[in-house]
Short mmCIF file of C-alpha atoms in Angstrom, two decimals:
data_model
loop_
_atom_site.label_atom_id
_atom_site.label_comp_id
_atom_site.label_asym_id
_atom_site.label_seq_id
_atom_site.Cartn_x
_atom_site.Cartn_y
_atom_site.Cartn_z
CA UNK A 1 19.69 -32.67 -39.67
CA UNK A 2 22.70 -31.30 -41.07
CA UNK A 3 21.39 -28.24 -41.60
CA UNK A 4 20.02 -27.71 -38.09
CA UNK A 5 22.96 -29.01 -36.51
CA UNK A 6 25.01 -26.00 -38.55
CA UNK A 7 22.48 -23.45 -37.23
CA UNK A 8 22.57 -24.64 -33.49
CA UNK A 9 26.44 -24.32 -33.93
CA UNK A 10 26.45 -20.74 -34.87
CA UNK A 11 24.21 -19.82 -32.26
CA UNK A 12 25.63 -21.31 -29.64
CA UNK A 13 28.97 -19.84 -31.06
CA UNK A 14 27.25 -16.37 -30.55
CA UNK A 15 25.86 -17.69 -26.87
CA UNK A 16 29.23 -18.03 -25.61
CA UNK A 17 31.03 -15.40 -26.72
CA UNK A 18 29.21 -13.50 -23.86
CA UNK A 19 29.42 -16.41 -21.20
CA UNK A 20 25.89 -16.35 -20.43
CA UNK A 21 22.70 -15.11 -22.37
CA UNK A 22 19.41 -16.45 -23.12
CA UNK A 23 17.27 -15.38 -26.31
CA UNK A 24 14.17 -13.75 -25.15
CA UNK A 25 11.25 -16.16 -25.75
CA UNK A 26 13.49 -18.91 -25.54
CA UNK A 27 15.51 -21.04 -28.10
CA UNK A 28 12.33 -22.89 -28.41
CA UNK A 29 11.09 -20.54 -31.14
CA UNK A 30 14.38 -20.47 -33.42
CA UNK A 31 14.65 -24.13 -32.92
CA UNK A 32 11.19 -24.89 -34.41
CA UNK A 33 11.99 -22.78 -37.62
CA UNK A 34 14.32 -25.56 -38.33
CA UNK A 35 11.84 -28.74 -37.51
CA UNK A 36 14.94 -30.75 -36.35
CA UNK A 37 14.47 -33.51 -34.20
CA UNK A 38 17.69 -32.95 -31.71
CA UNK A 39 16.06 -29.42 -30.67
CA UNK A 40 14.21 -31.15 -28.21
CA UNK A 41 17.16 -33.15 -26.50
CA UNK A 42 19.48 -29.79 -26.52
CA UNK A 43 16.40 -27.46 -25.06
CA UNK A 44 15.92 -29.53 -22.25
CA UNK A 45 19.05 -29.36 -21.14
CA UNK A 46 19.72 -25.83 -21.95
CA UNK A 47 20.44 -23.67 -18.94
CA UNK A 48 23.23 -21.53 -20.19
CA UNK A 49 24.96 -20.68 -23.15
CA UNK A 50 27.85 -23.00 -21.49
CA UNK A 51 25.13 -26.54 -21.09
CA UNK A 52 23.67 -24.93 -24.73
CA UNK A 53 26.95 -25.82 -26.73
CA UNK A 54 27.72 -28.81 -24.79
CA UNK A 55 24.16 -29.81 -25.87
CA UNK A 56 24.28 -29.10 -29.69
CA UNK A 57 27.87 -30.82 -29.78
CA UNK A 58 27.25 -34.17 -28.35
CA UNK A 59 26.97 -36.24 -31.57
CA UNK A 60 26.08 -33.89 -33.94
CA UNK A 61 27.80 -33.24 -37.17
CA UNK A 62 28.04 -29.92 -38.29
CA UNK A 63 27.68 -29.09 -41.92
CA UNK A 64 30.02 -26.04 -42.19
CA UNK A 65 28.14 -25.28 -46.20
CA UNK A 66 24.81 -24.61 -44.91
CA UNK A 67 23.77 -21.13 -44.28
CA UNK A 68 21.57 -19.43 -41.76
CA UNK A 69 18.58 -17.71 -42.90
CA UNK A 70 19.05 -14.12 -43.30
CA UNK A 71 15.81 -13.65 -40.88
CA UNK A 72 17.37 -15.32 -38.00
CA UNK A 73 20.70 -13.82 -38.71
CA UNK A 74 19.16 -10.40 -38.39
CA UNK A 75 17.34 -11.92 -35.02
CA UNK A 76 20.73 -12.86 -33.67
CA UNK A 77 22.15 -9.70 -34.66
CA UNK A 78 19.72 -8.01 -33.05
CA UNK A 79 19.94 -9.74 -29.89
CA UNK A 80 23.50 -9.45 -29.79
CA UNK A 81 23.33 -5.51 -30.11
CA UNK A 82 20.43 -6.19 -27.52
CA UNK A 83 23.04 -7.41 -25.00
CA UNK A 84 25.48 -4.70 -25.57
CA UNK A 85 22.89 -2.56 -24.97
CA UNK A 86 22.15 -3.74 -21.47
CA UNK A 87 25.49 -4.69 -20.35
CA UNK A 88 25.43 -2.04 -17.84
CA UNK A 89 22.80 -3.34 -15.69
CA UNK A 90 25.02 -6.38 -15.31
CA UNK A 91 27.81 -4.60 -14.76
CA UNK A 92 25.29 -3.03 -12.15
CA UNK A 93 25.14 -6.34 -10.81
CA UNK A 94 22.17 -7.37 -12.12
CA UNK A 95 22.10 -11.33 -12.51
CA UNK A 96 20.63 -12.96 -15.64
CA UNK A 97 17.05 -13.86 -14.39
CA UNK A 98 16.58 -10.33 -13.33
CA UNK A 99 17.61 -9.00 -16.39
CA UNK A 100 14.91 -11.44 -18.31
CA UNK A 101 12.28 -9.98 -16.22
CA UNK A 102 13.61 -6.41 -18.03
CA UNK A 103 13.67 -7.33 -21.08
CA UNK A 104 10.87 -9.28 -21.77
CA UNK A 105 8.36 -6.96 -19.65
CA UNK A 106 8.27 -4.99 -22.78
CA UNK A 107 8.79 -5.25 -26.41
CA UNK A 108 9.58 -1.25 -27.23
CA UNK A 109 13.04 -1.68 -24.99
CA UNK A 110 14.59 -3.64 -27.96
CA UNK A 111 14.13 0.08 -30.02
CA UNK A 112 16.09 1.89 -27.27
CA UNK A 113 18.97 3.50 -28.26
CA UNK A 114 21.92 2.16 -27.31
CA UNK A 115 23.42 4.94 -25.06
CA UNK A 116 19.63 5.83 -23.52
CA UNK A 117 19.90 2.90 -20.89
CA UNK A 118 22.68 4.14 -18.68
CA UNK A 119 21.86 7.85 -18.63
CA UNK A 120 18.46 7.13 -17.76
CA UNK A 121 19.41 4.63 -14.51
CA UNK A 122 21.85 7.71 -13.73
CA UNK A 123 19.00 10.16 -13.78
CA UNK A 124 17.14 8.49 -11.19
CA UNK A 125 19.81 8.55 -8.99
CA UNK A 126 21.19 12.39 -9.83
CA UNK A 127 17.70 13.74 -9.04
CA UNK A 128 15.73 11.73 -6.41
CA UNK A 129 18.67 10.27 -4.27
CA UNK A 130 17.97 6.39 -5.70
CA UNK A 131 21.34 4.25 -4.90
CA UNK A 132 22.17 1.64 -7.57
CA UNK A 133 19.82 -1.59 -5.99
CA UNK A 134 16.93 0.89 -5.77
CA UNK A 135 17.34 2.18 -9.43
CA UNK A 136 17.57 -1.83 -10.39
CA UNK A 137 14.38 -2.71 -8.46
CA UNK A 138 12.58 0.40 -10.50
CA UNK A 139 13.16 -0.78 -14.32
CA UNK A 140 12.87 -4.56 -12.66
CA UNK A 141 9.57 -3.72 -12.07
CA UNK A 142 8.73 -1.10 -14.82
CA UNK A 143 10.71 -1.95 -17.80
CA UNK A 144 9.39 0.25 -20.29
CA UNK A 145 11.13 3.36 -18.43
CA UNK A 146 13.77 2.66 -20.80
CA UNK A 147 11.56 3.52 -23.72
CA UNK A 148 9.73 6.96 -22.30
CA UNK A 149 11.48 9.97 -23.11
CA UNK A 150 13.26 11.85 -19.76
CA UNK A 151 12.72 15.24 -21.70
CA UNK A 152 9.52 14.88 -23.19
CA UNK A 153 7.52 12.68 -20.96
CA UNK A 154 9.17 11.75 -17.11
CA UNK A 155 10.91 14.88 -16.51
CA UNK A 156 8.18 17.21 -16.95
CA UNK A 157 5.37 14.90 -15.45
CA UNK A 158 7.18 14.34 -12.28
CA UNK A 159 7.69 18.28 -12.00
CA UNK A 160 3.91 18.61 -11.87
CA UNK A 161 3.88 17.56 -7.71
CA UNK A 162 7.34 19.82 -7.47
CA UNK A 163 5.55 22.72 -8.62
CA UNK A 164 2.44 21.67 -6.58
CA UNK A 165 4.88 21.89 -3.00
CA UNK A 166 5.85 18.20 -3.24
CA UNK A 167 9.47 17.70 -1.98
CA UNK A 168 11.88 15.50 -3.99
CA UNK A 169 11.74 12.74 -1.25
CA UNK A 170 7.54 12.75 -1.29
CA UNK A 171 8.10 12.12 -5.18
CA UNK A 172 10.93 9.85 -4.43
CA UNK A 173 8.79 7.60 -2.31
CA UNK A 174 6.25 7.63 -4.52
CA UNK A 175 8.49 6.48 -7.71
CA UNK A 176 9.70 3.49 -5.56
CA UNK A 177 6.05 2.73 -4.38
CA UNK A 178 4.68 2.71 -7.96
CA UNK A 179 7.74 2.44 -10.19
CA UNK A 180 4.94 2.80 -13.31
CA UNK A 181 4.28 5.77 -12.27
CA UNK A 182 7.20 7.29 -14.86
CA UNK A 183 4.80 5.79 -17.61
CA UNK A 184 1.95 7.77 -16.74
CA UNK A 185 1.90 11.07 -17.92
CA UNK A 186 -0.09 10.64 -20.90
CA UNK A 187 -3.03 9.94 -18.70
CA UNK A 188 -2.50 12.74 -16.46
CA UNK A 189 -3.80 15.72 -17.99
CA UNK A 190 -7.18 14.24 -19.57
CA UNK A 191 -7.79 13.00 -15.97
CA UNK A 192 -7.37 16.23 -14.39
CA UNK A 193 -10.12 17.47 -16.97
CA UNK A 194 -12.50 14.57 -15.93
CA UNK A 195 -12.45 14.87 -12.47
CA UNK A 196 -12.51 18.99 -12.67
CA UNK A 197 -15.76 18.38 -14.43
CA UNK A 198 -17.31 15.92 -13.40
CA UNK A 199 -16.47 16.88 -9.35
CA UNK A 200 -15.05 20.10 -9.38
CA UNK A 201 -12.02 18.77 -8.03
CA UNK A 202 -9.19 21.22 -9.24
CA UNK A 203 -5.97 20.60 -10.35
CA UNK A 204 -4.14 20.85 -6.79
CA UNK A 205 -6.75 18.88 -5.27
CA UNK A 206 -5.93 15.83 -7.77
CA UNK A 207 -2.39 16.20 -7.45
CA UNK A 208 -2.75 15.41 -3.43
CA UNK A 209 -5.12 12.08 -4.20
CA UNK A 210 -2.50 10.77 -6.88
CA UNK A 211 0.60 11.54 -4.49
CA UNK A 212 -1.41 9.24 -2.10
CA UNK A 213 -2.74 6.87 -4.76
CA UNK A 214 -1.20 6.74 -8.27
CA UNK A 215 -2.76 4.16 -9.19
CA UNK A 216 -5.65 7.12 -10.03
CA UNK A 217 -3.76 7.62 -13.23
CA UNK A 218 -4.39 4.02 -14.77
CA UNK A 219 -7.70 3.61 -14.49
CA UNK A 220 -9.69 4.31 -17.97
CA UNK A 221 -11.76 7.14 -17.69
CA UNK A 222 -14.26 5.06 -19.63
CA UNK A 223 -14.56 2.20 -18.20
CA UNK A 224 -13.68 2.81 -15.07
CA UNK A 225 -13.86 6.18 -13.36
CA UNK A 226 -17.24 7.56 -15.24
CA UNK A 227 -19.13 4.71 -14.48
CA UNK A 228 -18.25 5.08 -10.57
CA UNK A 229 -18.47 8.65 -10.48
CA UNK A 230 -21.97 8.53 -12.23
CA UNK A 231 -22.92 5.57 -9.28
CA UNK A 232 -22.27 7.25 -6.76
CA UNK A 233 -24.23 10.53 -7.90
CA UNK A 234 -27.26 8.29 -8.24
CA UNK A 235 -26.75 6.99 -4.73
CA UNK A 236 -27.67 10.18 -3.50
CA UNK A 237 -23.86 11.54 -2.72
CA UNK A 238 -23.25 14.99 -3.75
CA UNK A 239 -19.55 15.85 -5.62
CA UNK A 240 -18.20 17.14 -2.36
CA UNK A 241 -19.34 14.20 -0.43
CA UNK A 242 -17.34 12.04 -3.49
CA UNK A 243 -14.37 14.50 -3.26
CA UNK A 244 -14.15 14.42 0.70
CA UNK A 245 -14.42 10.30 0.03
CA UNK A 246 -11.77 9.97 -2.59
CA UNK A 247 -9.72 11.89 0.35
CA UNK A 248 -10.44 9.92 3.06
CA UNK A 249 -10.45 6.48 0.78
CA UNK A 250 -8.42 7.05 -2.55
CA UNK A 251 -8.35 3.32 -3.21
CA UNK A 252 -12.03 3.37 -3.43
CA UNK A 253 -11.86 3.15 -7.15
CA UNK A 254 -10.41 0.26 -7.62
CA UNK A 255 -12.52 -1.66 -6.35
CA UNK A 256 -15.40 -3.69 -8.96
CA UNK A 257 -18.63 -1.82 -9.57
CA UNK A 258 -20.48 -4.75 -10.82
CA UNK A 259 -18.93 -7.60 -8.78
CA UNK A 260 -18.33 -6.00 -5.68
CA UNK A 261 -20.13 -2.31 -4.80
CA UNK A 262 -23.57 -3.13 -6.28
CA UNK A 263 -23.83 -7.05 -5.29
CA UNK A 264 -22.39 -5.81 -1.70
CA UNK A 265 -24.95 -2.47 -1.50
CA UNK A 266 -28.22 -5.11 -2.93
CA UNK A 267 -27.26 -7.54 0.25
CA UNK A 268 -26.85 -4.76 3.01
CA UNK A 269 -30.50 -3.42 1.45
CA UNK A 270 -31.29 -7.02 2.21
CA UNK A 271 -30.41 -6.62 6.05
CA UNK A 272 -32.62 -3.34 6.33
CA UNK A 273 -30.40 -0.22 5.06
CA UNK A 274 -32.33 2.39 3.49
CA UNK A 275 -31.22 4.10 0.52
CA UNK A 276 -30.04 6.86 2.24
CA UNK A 277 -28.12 4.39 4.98
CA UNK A 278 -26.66 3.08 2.20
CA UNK A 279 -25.09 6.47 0.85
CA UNK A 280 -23.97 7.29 4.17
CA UNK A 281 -21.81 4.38 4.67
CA UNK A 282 -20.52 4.80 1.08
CA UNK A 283 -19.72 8.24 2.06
CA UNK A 284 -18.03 7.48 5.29
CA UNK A 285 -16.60 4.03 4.55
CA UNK A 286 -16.36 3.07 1.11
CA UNK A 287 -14.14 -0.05 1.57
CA UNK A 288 -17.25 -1.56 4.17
CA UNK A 289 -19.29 -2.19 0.63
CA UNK A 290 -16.42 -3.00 -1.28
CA UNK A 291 -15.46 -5.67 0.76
CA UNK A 292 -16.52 -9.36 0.80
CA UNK A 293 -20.08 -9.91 1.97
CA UNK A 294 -20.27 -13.30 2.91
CA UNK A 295 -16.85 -13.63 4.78
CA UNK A 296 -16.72 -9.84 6.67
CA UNK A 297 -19.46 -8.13 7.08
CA UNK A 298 -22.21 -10.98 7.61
CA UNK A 299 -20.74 -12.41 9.98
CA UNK A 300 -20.40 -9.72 12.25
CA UNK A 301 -24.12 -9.12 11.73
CA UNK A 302 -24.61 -12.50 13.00
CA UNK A 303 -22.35 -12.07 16.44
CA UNK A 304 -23.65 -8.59 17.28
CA UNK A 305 -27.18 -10.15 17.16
CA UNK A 306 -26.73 -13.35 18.51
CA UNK A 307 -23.71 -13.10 21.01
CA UNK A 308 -24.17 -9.74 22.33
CA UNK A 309 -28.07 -9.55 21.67
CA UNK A 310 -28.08 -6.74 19.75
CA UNK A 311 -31.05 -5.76 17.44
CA UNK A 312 -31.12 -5.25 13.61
CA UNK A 313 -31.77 -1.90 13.71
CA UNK A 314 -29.01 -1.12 16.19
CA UNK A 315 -26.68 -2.64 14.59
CA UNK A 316 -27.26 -1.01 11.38
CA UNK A 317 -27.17 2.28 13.56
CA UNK A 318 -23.67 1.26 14.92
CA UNK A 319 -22.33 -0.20 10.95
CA UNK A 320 -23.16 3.70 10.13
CA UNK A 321 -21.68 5.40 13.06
CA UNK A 322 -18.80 3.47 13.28
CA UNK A 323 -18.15 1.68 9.72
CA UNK A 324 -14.18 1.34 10.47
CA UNK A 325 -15.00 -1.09 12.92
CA UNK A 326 -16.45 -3.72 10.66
CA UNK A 327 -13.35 -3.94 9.01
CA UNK A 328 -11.56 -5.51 11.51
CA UNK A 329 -11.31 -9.47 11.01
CA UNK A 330 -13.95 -11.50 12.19
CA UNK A 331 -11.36 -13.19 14.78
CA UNK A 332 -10.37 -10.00 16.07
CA UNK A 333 -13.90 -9.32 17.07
CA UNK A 334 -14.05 -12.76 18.74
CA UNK A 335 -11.03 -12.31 20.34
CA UNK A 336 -11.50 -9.05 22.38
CA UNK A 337 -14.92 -10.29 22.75
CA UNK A 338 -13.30 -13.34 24.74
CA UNK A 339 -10.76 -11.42 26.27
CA UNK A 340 -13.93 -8.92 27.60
CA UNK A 341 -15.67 -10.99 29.19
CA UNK A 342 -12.97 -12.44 30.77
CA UNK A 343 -11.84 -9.13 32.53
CA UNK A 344 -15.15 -7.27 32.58
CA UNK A 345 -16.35 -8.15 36.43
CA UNK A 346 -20.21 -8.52 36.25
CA UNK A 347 -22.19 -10.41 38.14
CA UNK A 348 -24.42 -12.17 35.62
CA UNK A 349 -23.36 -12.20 32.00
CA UNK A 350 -26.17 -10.20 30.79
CA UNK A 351 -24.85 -6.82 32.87
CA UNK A 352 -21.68 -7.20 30.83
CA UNK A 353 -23.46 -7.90 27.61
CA UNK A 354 -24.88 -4.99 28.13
CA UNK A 355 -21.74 -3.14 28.65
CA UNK A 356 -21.19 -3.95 24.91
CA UNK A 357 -24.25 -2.86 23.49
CA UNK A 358 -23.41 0.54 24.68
CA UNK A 359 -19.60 -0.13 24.02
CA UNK A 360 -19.38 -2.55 21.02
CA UNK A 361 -16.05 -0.40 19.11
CA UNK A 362 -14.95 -2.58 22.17
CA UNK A 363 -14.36 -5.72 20.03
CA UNK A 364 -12.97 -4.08 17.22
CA UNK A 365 -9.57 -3.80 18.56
CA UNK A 366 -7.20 -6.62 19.34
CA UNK A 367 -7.21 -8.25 22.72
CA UNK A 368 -3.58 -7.95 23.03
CA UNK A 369 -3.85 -4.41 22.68
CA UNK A 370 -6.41 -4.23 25.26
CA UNK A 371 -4.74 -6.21 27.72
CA UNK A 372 -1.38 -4.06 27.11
CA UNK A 373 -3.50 -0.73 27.94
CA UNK A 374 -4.89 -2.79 30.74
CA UNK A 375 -1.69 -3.84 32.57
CA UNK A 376 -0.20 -0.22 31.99
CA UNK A 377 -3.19 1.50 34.19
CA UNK A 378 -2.57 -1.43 36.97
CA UNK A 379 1.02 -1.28 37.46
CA UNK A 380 1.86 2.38 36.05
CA UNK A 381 -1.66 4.92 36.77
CA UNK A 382 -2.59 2.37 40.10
CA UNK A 383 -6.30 2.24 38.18
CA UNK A 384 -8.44 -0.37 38.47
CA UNK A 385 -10.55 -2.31 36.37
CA UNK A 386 -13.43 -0.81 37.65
CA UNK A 387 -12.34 2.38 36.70
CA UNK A 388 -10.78 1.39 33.52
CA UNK A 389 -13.86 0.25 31.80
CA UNK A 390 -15.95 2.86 33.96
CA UNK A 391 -14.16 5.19 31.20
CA UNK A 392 -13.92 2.87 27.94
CA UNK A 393 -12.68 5.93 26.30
CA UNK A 394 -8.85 5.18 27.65
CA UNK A 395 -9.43 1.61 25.80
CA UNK A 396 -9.90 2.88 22.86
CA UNK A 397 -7.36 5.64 22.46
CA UNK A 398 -4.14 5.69 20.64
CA UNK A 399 -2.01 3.82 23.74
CA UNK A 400 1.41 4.96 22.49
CA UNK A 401 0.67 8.22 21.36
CA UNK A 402 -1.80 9.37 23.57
CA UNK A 403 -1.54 6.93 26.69
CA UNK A 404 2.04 7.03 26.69
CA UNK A 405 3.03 10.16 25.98
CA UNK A 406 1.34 12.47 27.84
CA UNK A 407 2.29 10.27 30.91
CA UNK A 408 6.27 10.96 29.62
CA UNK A 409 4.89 14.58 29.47
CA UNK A 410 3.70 14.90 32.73
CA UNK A 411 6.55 12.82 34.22
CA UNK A 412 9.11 15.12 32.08
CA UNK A 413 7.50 18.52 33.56
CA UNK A 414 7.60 16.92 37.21
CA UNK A 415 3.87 16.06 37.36
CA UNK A 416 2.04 13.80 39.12
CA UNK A 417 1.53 11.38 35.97
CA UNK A 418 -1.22 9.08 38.00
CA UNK A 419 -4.47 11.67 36.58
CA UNK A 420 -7.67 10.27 36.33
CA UNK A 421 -8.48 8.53 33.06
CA UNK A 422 -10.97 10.28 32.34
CA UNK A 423 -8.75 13.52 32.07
CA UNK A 424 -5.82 11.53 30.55
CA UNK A 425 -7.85 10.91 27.22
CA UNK A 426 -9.45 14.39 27.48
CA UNK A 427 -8.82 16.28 24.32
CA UNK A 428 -6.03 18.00 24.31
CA UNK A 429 -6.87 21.25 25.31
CA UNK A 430 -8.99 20.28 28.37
CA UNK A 431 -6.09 18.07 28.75
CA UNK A 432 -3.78 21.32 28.92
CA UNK A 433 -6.05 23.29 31.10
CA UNK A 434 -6.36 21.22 33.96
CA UNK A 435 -2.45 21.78 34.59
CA UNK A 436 -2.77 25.78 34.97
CA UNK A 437 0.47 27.80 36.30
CA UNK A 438 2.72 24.20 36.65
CA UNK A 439 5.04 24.35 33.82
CA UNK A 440 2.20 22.63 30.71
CA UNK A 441 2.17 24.44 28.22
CA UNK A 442 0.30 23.93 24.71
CA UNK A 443 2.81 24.97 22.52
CA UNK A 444 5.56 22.93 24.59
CA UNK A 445 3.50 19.97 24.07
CA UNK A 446 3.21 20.16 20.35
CA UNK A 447 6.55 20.10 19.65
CA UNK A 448 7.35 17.08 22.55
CA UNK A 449 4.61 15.12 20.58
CA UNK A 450 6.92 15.75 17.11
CA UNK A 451 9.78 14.53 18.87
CA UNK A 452 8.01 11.10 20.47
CA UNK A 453 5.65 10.12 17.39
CA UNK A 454 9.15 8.88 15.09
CA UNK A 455 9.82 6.76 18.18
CA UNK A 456 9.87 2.89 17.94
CA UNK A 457 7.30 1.32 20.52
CA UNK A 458 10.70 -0.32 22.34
CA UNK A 459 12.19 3.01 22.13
CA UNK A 460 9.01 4.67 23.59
CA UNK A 461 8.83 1.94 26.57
CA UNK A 462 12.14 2.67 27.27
CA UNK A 463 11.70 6.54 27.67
CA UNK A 464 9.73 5.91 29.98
CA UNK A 465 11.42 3.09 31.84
CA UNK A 466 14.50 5.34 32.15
CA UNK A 467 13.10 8.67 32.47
CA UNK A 468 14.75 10.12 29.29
CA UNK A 469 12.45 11.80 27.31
CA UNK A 470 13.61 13.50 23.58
CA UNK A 471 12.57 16.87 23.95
CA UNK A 472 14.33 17.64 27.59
CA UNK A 473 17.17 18.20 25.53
CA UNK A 474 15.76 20.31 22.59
CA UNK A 475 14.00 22.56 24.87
#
């Protein structure tokens, strides 16, 4: 007892002469090297290195003879040199729960050097523009930055996108995205190799996919990536249709081979996709098989066939020509098909049934959205409903920056803003012809589109509201 009660002492003697500090792991496991029956008494009410010593000295006697074991003097030495070592990111203002989370995410930060924490917060603030609470939310969630060499390792991997055309603030965003990214440069080269070879997707090429998904770099070639890459080959898809789909999808890969791709592609055969179906919707939509069965894509199977009447083979047709759709929610599907037939004027339910079957993208977007694009051609382009879903095109187009702004254009260039629908969604350049000798220009309407897209929605109402568009100004 006497001898535990000595040890308990010294520690919490070493506890407090920082205020506040914890021993990674917990006392738990110094406590049980002595087998003393007060440990468990003092741990449970051991919140501090305050409560600690107030714990060990209520009626204990201390036997000043005893000595600690040199093993867990050289543990408590090392912590102690372990605090130093980190004092910065308190003085940062990093509070003692965060800075557990740092230290015990990985063991190899107790063999930093002392002086290689505080440089290293400093360098991602120097050279990517990081303030102090962004630099402490990057080693809060990646830790073992502190143990990868700036010069050897971070330094030179992160140059890689620089020299590819990357800015500092594309790298910057993608650092505070994926703070592990700074860990990953052993993986990048031999991945580069693998996906050269296996896809003839050069070195540029992967540099773009990991900018947009890092995550790229920690999969195992292995176990992972091979396996995929070989699946997808014996689906039929060629290695530019896998290139243009890691593009278009570069989360693709993570998803489960085994538990999710195969069992998904084995119950969509079930439905009636053919083999080559099948590797058309994995190249076009890769998520649409990667994605619960049971709980997305069966059930809106089920409502095209039995609430809109649809048959098997047309919606299989529409699945492939539209895949996107399917991966709206189930309850957005029933919703704007609610808030159709509510609107849609049709004598007999049937006529707007079949509306749908020629229309059904229709109930892939949210009703809200389709009653906001709705209202706007009542009360601002004076069109009807007739007219509106006579040209279901204007329904589904982008209604803030297509709908929107090329009425602000119009309005902007003194132009009668009230067009036909039809010609309002046009593309743009039958859009632009259709205004010959009055002021539209193509050019003029690129760079008035760069100015509106950064806009807010309120912001964008409100140009219009007031008649104050950004690029009257800057022209």
């Amino acid at each position: 007892m006497n001898r535990c009660a000595h040890q308990l002492s010294r520690l919490a003697n070493l506890v407090c002469a920082r205020g506040e500090f914890w021993l990674p792991g917990g006392p738990r496991s110094l406590w049980s090297e002595c087998g003393a029956p007060c440990a468990n008494a003092a741990i449970s009410r051991w919140t501090s290195g305050r409560s600690f010593c107030a714990a060990v000295g209520e009626g204990v006697e201390v036997d000043t003879d005893s000595e600690i074991p040199s093993e867990t003097l050289d543990s408590m030495r090392k912590k102690e040199a372990h605090k130093a070592r980190f004092k910065v990111l308190v003085d940062w203002g990093m509070n003692s729960h965060e800075l557990r989370k740092v230290v015990k995410g990985t063991d190899t930060v107790y063999e930093s050097e002392t002086d290689n924490v505080e440089p290293k917060l400093h360098w991602l603030m120097n050279e990517y523009g990081f303030d102090k609470s962004q630099v402490l939310k990057i080693v809060q969630t990646y830790p073992p930055y502190f143990s990868r060499s700036l010069q050897d390792e971070v330094a030179p991997f992160l140059n890689v996108f620089a020299k590819e055309g990357y800015s500092t603030s594309a790298v910057k965003k993608m650092i505070k995205d994926a703070p592990w990214v700074l860990g990953l440069s052993s993986k990048f080269e031999p991945t580069v190799a693998f996906f050269d070879e296996e896809i003839g997707l050069d070195r540029k090429g992967f540099v773009r996919l990991v900018v947009k998904n890092p995550s790229l770099l920690r999969y195992s070639i292995d176990i992972n990536l091979k396996p995929k890459i070989d699946f997808f080959k014996n689906l039929g898809l060629s290695k530019r249709d896998i290139v243009n789909m890691l593009r278009g999808s570069p989360k693709c890969l993570r998803y489960s081979l085994e538990n999710n791709i195969k069992v998904n592609l084995e119950k969509l055969g079930g439905l009636g996709f053919t083999k080559d179906e099948l590797a058309l919707l994995v190249k076009r939509c890769p998520q649409c098989v990667a994605r619960g069965f049971e709980t997305i894509i069966k059930p809106k199977f089920d409502m095209l066939e039995e609430e809109l009447g649809m048959g098997r083979r047309a919606a299989i047709k529409y699945m492939i020509t539209k895949p996107a759709d399917f991966l709206a929610s189930i309850d957005t599907w029933k919703s704007a098909f609610k808030w159709f037939l509510n609107n849609y004027d049709a004598v007999e339910r049937e006529q707007a049934l079949q509306y749908l079957r020629k229309n059904p993208t229709m109930i892939s977007y949210k009703a809200e959205g389709l009653e906001k694009k709705l209202e706007f051609a009542r009360t601002v382009l004076r069109a009807g409903k007739s007219e509106v879903f006579g040209h279901p095109r204007y329904l589904f187009a982008s209604f803030e920056n297509m709908v929107m702004f090329r009425v602000a254009y119009l309005h902007s260039k003194l132009l009668d803003y009230r067009v036909p629908l039809k010609l309002l969604v046009a593309d743009r350049k039958k859009f632009g012809e259709s205004f010959p000798g009055v002021g539209f220009d193509l050019e003029d309407y690129g760079v008035a589109f760069k100015l509106w897209e950064p806009l807010s929605g309120e912001e964008k109402e409100n140009a219009i509201k007031n008649g104050m568009y950004p690029w009257v100004s800057e022209m």
